[in-house]
Amino acid sequence: MKEIIIDTLMDSVKMLPFLFISYLIIEYIEHKSSKKLEKILSTSGKFSTIAGALLGCIPQCGFSLTASNLYASRVISLGTLLAVFLSTSDEAIPVLLSHPQSGMSILKIIITKLIIAIIIGFLIDFIMKKLNKKDHKHEVDEHIHEMCSHCDCEHGILKSTIKHTIEIFIFLIIVIFLLNIAIHYIGEENLSKFLMTGNIFQPFIAGIIGLIPNCASSVLLTELYISGNISFASIIAGLSAGAGMGTVVLFRSNKNIKENLKIVLLLYLAGSISGFIIELIGFLI
C-alpha cells in the first residue's frame, strides 16, 4: 500500500505545473473573450451549430452551461445545444496537457469531436425542421446567466486558476490512486475485462461513464485512455456523451423534464454510436 501511495503522489505531482499553466491560459481566454463568444453563440443564425461546436472545443465548463441557459430560453436550437455538449471535453484537455507525451492525442480528440458535433447538430436541426418541430424563439424573461457562474471567475484570473488547479489535482490523485489499487489488487487483466478492453462495444461503457455530470468522469476517462485501458474510440464516446455540468444546468433551467431526459438520451446515443463506428472502422481496417 505504501508503494501505491508513493507512486500515486509522484505521478500526480509531476502533472501539477502543467495543470497550472493550462488553466492559466484557459482562464485568460475566458476572462478576455467570454462575453464576445457568448454573443456569437446566440446570434450566429444558421451557423450557430458550427459556432457552438467550435466554442465547445474550448476547455472548461462555461460554454455548456451557457448553451443550456440559451436553449431553455429558446435562443439557440436543439442542434446547437447538442453540438456544444458533444464538442465539450470538460477537464480532459488540461489533464492531457499535464502529460506532455500525449500532445498529439489532444488535436486528434478535438478534431474528431468537432466533426461529430457539427454533423449531429446539423442532423438534429434538419430532422426537427422536417418534423415541423423547429424551435421558435421566445421572449427571454430574464438575463442569461454569467458563464461558469458556479466558479469564482469574477474574482480574478489567478484565484480562479489556483482553484481549478487544486480541484482537478485532487481528482487526479483520487483517480490515479483508485486505478493503481485496481491494477494491484484486482489485476490488470480483470480490470480490462470489466472495461471490455479490446471489445468493439467498449464505447457504450465509456458513454455511461461520460454521462456522470462531474469533471471526475472526464478525468477518469482521460487517465484510462492514457493508461491504455480504453481505446481512442471509447474516449471519444465518453467525452462526447459528457457535457460537464451542462446537463445539470439544463434540468435546472428547462422545466420540461421529459424533454431534458430525451436530450440526455440523444447525447448518450450520439457519443456512444459515434465511438462505436470509430471502433468498428478500426476493427475492419
Short mmCIF file of C-alpha atoms in Angstrom, two decimals:
data_model
loop_
_atom_site.label_atom_id
_atom_site.label_comp_id
_atom_site.label_asym_id
_atom_site.label_seq_id
_atom_site.Cartn_x
_atom_site.Cartn_y
_atom_site.Cartn_z
CA MET A 1 0.00 0.00 0.00
CA LYS A 2 2.85 2.38 0.85
CA GLU A 3 4.36 1.91 -2.61
CA ILE A 4 0.98 2.60 -4.25
CA ILE A 5 0.58 5.85 -2.30
CA ILE A 6 4.12 6.98 -3.15
CA ASP A 7 3.67 6.14 -6.86
CA THR A 8 0.33 7.98 -6.91
CA LEU A 9 1.79 11.12 -5.35
CA MET A 10 4.84 11.03 -7.62
CA ASP A 11 2.73 10.66 -10.76
CA SER A 12 0.33 13.41 -9.67
CA VAL A 13 2.96 15.96 -8.58
CA LYS A 14 4.68 15.67 -11.96
CA MET A 15 1.49 16.92 -13.62
CA LEU A 16 0.87 19.87 -11.28
CA PRO A 17 2.95 22.54 -13.14
CA PHE A 18 1.39 21.59 -16.48
CA LEU A 19 -2.11 21.77 -14.98
CA PHE A 20 -1.46 25.23 -13.57
CA ILE A 21 -0.09 26.61 -16.86
CA SER A 22 -3.01 25.07 -18.79
CA TYR A 23 -5.63 26.62 -16.53
CA LEU A 24 -3.87 29.97 -16.50
CA ILE A 25 -4.13 30.14 -20.31
CA ILE A 26 -7.73 28.90 -20.28
CA GLU A 27 -8.83 31.39 -17.62
CA TYR A 28 -7.20 34.23 -19.55
CA ILE A 29 -9.16 33.30 -22.67
CA GLU A 30 -12.44 33.06 -20.73
CA HIS A 31 -11.96 36.40 -18.95
CA LYS A 32 -10.97 38.27 -22.09
CA SER A 33 -13.49 36.90 -24.55
CA SER A 34 -16.30 35.03 -22.77
CA LYS A 35 -18.94 37.72 -23.39
CA LYS A 36 -18.00 38.04 -27.06
CA LEU A 37 -18.11 34.27 -27.52
CA GLU A 38 -21.48 34.06 -25.78
CA LYS A 39 -22.83 36.71 -28.14
CA ILE A 40 -21.52 34.76 -31.15
CA LEU A 41 -23.34 31.65 -29.94
CA SER A 42 -26.69 33.43 -29.60
CA THR A 43 -26.53 35.49 -32.83
CA SER A 44 -24.97 33.13 -35.37
CA GLY A 45 -28.24 32.14 -37.02
CA LYS A 46 -27.80 29.29 -39.49
CA PHE A 47 -24.16 28.97 -38.48
CA SER A 48 -24.95 28.57 -34.77
CA THR A 49 -24.31 24.80 -34.91
CA ILE A 50 -20.77 25.35 -36.21
CA ALA A 51 -20.23 28.19 -33.75
CA GLY A 52 -21.49 26.03 -30.89
CA ALA A 53 -19.23 23.13 -31.83
CA LEU A 54 -16.20 25.42 -32.07
CA LEU A 55 -16.90 27.14 -28.75
CA GLY A 56 -17.47 23.80 -27.06
CA CYS A 57 -13.92 22.79 -28.01
CA ILE A 58 -12.52 25.44 -25.68
CA PRO A 59 -11.67 23.67 -22.39
CA GLN A 60 -13.71 24.47 -19.28
CA CYS A 61 -17.34 24.27 -18.29
CA GLY A 62 -18.56 27.73 -19.29
CA PHE A 63 -19.95 27.11 -22.76
CA SER A 64 -22.02 24.04 -21.90
CA LEU A 65 -23.62 26.00 -19.03
CA THR A 66 -24.31 28.96 -21.28
CA ALA A 67 -25.74 26.73 -24.02
CA SER A 68 -28.16 25.14 -21.54
CA ASN A 69 -29.47 28.53 -20.45
CA LEU A 70 -29.73 29.77 -24.04
CA TYR A 71 -31.63 26.65 -25.07
CA ALA A 72 -34.01 26.93 -22.09
CA SER A 73 -34.85 30.41 -23.38
CA ARG A 74 -35.06 29.04 -26.96
CA VAL A 75 -32.37 31.43 -28.14
CA ILE A 76 -30.50 28.53 -29.74
CA SER A 77 -31.76 25.33 -31.38
CA LEU A 78 -31.57 21.77 -30.08
CA GLY A 79 -28.93 21.01 -32.70
CA THR A 80 -26.75 23.84 -31.45
CA LEU A 81 -27.15 22.71 -27.84
CA LEU A 82 -26.08 19.16 -28.74
CA ALA A 83 -23.19 20.50 -30.82
CA VAL A 84 -21.86 22.34 -27.77
CA PHE A 85 -22.40 19.32 -25.49
CA LEU A 86 -20.74 16.88 -27.90
CA SER A 87 -17.67 19.03 -28.52
CA THR A 88 -17.20 19.84 -24.83
CA SER A 89 -14.37 17.88 -23.19
CA ASP A 90 -14.61 19.41 -19.70
CA GLU A 91 -11.29 18.71 -17.91
CA ALA A 92 -9.85 16.23 -20.43
CA ILE A 93 -7.70 18.74 -22.32
CA PRO A 94 -5.90 20.14 -19.24
CA VAL A 95 -5.32 16.60 -17.97
CA LEU A 96 -3.89 15.56 -21.35
CA LEU A 97 -1.72 18.67 -21.36
CA SER A 98 -0.34 17.58 -18.00
CA HIS A 99 1.04 14.53 -19.83
CA PRO A 100 3.48 16.05 -22.37
CA GLN A 101 3.76 12.72 -24.20
CA SER A 102 0.04 12.91 -25.07
CA GLY A 103 0.35 16.09 -27.12
CA MET A 104 -0.70 14.54 -30.43
CA SER A 105 -3.76 12.94 -28.87
CA ILE A 106 -5.20 16.35 -27.95
CA LEU A 107 -5.51 17.58 -31.53
CA LYS A 108 -6.85 14.22 -32.69
CA ILE A 109 -9.54 14.20 -29.99
CA ILE A 110 -10.58 17.81 -30.56
CA ILE A 111 -10.88 17.43 -34.36
CA THR A 112 -12.80 14.15 -34.10
CA LYS A 113 -15.26 15.53 -31.54
CA LEU A 114 -15.67 18.74 -33.57
CA ILE A 115 -16.64 16.78 -36.68
CA ILE A 116 -19.11 14.64 -34.69
CA ALA A 117 -20.65 17.72 -33.05
CA ILE A 118 -21.19 19.55 -36.33
CA ILE A 119 -22.67 16.52 -38.12
CA ILE A 120 -25.02 15.60 -35.25
CA GLY A 121 -26.02 19.24 -34.70
CA PHE A 122 -26.98 19.78 -38.33
CA LEU A 123 -28.72 16.39 -38.50
CA ILE A 124 -30.86 17.08 -35.42
CA ASP A 125 -31.89 20.54 -36.66
CA PHE A 126 -32.71 19.10 -40.09
CA ILE A 127 -34.89 16.37 -38.57
CA MET A 128 -36.63 18.83 -36.25
CA LYS A 129 -37.38 21.09 -39.20
CA LYS A 130 -38.79 18.21 -41.26
CA LEU A 131 -40.99 17.16 -38.33
CA ASN A 132 -42.24 20.74 -38.02
CA LYS A 133 -40.78 20.90 -34.55
CA LYS A 134 -38.28 23.59 -35.26
CA ASP A 135 -37.55 25.72 -32.22
CA HIS A 136 -39.10 29.17 -32.21
CA LYS A 137 -37.52 31.99 -30.35
CA HIS A 138 -39.46 33.24 -27.36
CA GLU A 139 -39.01 36.40 -25.37
CA VAL A 140 -36.45 35.92 -22.68
CA ASP A 141 -37.85 36.97 -19.30
CA GLU A 142 -34.54 37.02 -17.54
CA HIS A 143 -30.93 37.72 -18.35
CA ILE A 144 -28.68 34.90 -19.48
CA HIS A 145 -26.61 33.67 -16.56
CA GLU A 146 -22.97 34.51 -16.28
CA MET A 147 -20.68 31.92 -17.80
CA CYS A 148 -19.31 29.41 -15.34
CA SER A 149 -21.32 31.09 -12.56
CA HIS A 150 -20.56 28.31 -10.08
CA CYS A 151 -16.86 29.16 -10.25
CA ASP A 152 -15.23 32.23 -8.72
CA CYS A 153 -14.19 33.52 -12.14
CA GLU A 154 -15.21 37.09 -11.28
CA HIS A 155 -12.57 37.21 -8.54
CA GLY A 156 -9.64 37.24 -10.91
CA ILE A 157 -7.68 35.02 -13.23
CA LEU A 158 -5.04 33.89 -10.71
CA LYS A 159 -7.50 32.92 -7.97
CA SER A 160 -9.70 31.02 -10.43
CA THR A 161 -6.63 29.29 -11.92
CA ILE A 162 -5.41 28.16 -8.50
CA LYS A 163 -8.91 26.93 -7.56
CA HIS A 164 -9.34 24.88 -10.74
CA THR A 165 -5.79 23.51 -10.50
CA ILE A 166 -6.27 22.35 -6.89
CA GLU A 167 -9.70 20.83 -7.60
CA ILE A 168 -8.52 18.79 -10.58
CA PHE A 169 -5.23 17.91 -8.87
CA ILE A 170 -7.24 16.35 -6.02
CA PHE A 171 -9.41 14.49 -8.53
CA LEU A 172 -6.28 13.25 -10.29
CA ILE A 173 -4.78 11.93 -7.04
CA ILE A 174 -8.02 10.09 -6.23
CA VAL A 175 -8.43 8.66 -9.76
CA ILE A 176 -4.78 7.58 -10.12
CA PHE A 177 -4.82 6.06 -6.61
CA LEU A 178 -8.00 4.06 -7.37
CA LEU A 179 -6.58 2.90 -10.71
CA ASN A 180 -3.34 1.81 -9.03
CA ILE A 181 -5.34 -0.03 -6.36
CA ALA A 182 -7.48 -1.72 -9.03
CA ILE A 183 -4.43 -2.81 -11.03
CA HIS A 184 -2.60 -4.04 -7.92
CA TYR A 185 -5.42 -5.94 -6.18
CA ILE A 186 -7.89 -6.72 -8.98
CA GLY A 187 -5.28 -7.24 -11.64
CA GLU A 188 -4.84 -5.51 -14.97
CA GLU A 189 -6.44 -8.44 -16.80
CA ASN A 190 -9.62 -8.34 -14.67
CA LEU A 191 -9.81 -4.55 -14.94
CA SER A 192 -9.51 -4.85 -18.71
CA LYS A 193 -12.35 -7.38 -18.73
CA PHE A 194 -14.58 -5.03 -16.70
CA LEU A 195 -13.85 -2.15 -19.09
CA MET A 196 -14.24 -4.51 -22.07
CA THR A 197 -10.76 -3.66 -23.31
CA GLY A 198 -10.38 -4.77 -26.91
CA ASN A 199 -14.14 -5.22 -27.23
CA ILE A 200 -15.95 -3.39 -30.00
CA PHE A 201 -18.73 -2.42 -27.57
CA GLN A 202 -16.44 -0.64 -25.10
CA PRO A 203 -17.58 2.84 -26.30
CA PHE A 204 -21.04 2.17 -24.82
CA ILE A 205 -19.45 1.59 -21.38
CA ALA A 206 -17.37 4.77 -21.77
CA GLY A 207 -20.52 6.68 -22.77
CA ILE A 208 -22.18 5.73 -19.48
CA ILE A 209 -19.13 6.99 -17.55
CA GLY A 210 -19.20 10.20 -19.58
CA LEU A 211 -22.81 10.93 -18.62
CA ILE A 212 -21.81 11.48 -14.98
CA PRO A 213 -22.27 15.27 -14.58
CA ASN A 214 -18.96 15.94 -12.91
CA CYS A 215 -15.42 16.70 -14.03
CA ALA A 216 -14.32 13.46 -12.32
CA SER A 217 -15.77 11.49 -15.25
CA SER A 218 -13.62 13.27 -17.84
CA VAL A 219 -10.57 12.93 -15.58
CA LEU A 220 -11.23 9.20 -15.18
CA LEU A 221 -11.76 8.66 -18.91
CA THR A 222 -8.58 10.55 -19.75
CA GLU A 223 -6.49 8.57 -17.26
CA LEU A 224 -7.96 5.30 -18.52
CA TYR A 225 -7.07 6.31 -22.08
CA ILE A 226 -3.52 7.34 -21.16
CA SER A 227 -3.00 4.07 -19.26
CA GLY A 228 -4.22 2.10 -22.29
CA ASN A 229 -7.32 0.65 -20.60
CA ILE A 230 -9.75 2.24 -23.07
CA SER A 231 -9.37 2.90 -26.78
CA PHE A 232 -9.37 6.15 -28.73
CA ALA A 233 -12.92 5.37 -29.88
CA SER A 234 -14.01 4.95 -26.26
CA ILE A 235 -12.56 8.21 -25.01
CA ILE A 236 -14.32 9.93 -27.92
CA ALA A 237 -17.58 8.23 -26.90
CA GLY A 238 -17.17 9.09 -23.22
CA LEU A 239 -16.09 12.70 -23.70
CA SER A 240 -18.79 13.29 -26.33
CA ALA A 241 -21.52 11.94 -24.04
CA GLY A 242 -20.20 14.08 -21.19
CA ALA A 243 -21.24 17.73 -21.08
CA GLY A 244 -19.82 18.50 -17.64
CA MET A 245 -22.29 20.45 -15.52
CA GLY A 246 -24.18 21.48 -18.67
CA THR A 247 -26.83 18.78 -18.21
CA VAL A 248 -27.33 19.75 -14.56
CA VAL A 249 -27.97 23.36 -15.58
CA LEU A 250 -30.31 22.13 -18.33
CA PHE A 251 -32.52 20.35 -15.79
CA ARG A 252 -32.49 23.46 -13.62
CA SER A 253 -33.24 25.95 -16.41
CA ASN A 254 -35.53 23.94 -18.69
CA LYS A 255 -38.70 22.91 -16.85
CA ASN A 256 -39.68 20.19 -19.35
CA ILE A 257 -38.23 17.11 -17.61
CA LYS A 258 -39.25 14.68 -20.37
CA GLU A 259 -37.53 16.85 -22.96
CA ASN A 260 -34.38 17.01 -20.82
CA LEU A 261 -34.31 13.22 -20.47
CA LYS A 262 -34.67 12.87 -24.25
CA ILE A 263 -31.76 15.29 -24.75
CA VAL A 264 -29.56 13.28 -22.37
CA LEU A 265 -30.51 10.08 -24.22
CA LEU A 266 -29.69 11.73 -27.57
CA LEU A 267 -26.37 12.87 -26.15
CA TYR A 268 -25.51 9.35 -24.95
CA LEU A 269 -26.54 7.70 -28.21
CA ALA A 270 -24.72 10.27 -30.36
CA GLY A 271 -21.49 9.88 -28.39
CA SER A 272 -21.61 6.10 -27.95
CA ILE A 273 -22.66 5.29 -31.52
CA SER A 274 -20.01 7.66 -32.91
CA GLY A 275 -17.40 5.89 -30.78
CA PHE A 276 -18.76 2.50 -31.86
CA ILE A 277 -18.45 3.46 -35.54
CA ILE A 278 -14.84 4.60 -35.00
CA GLU A 279 -14.11 1.33 -33.15
CA LEU A 280 -15.79 -0.67 -35.92
CA ILE A 281 -13.72 1.05 -38.59
CA GLY A 282 -10.60 0.24 -36.57
CA PHE A 283 -11.58 -3.43 -36.38
CA LEU A 284 -12.28 -3.65 -40.11
CA ILE A 285 -9.16 -1.87 -41.30
#
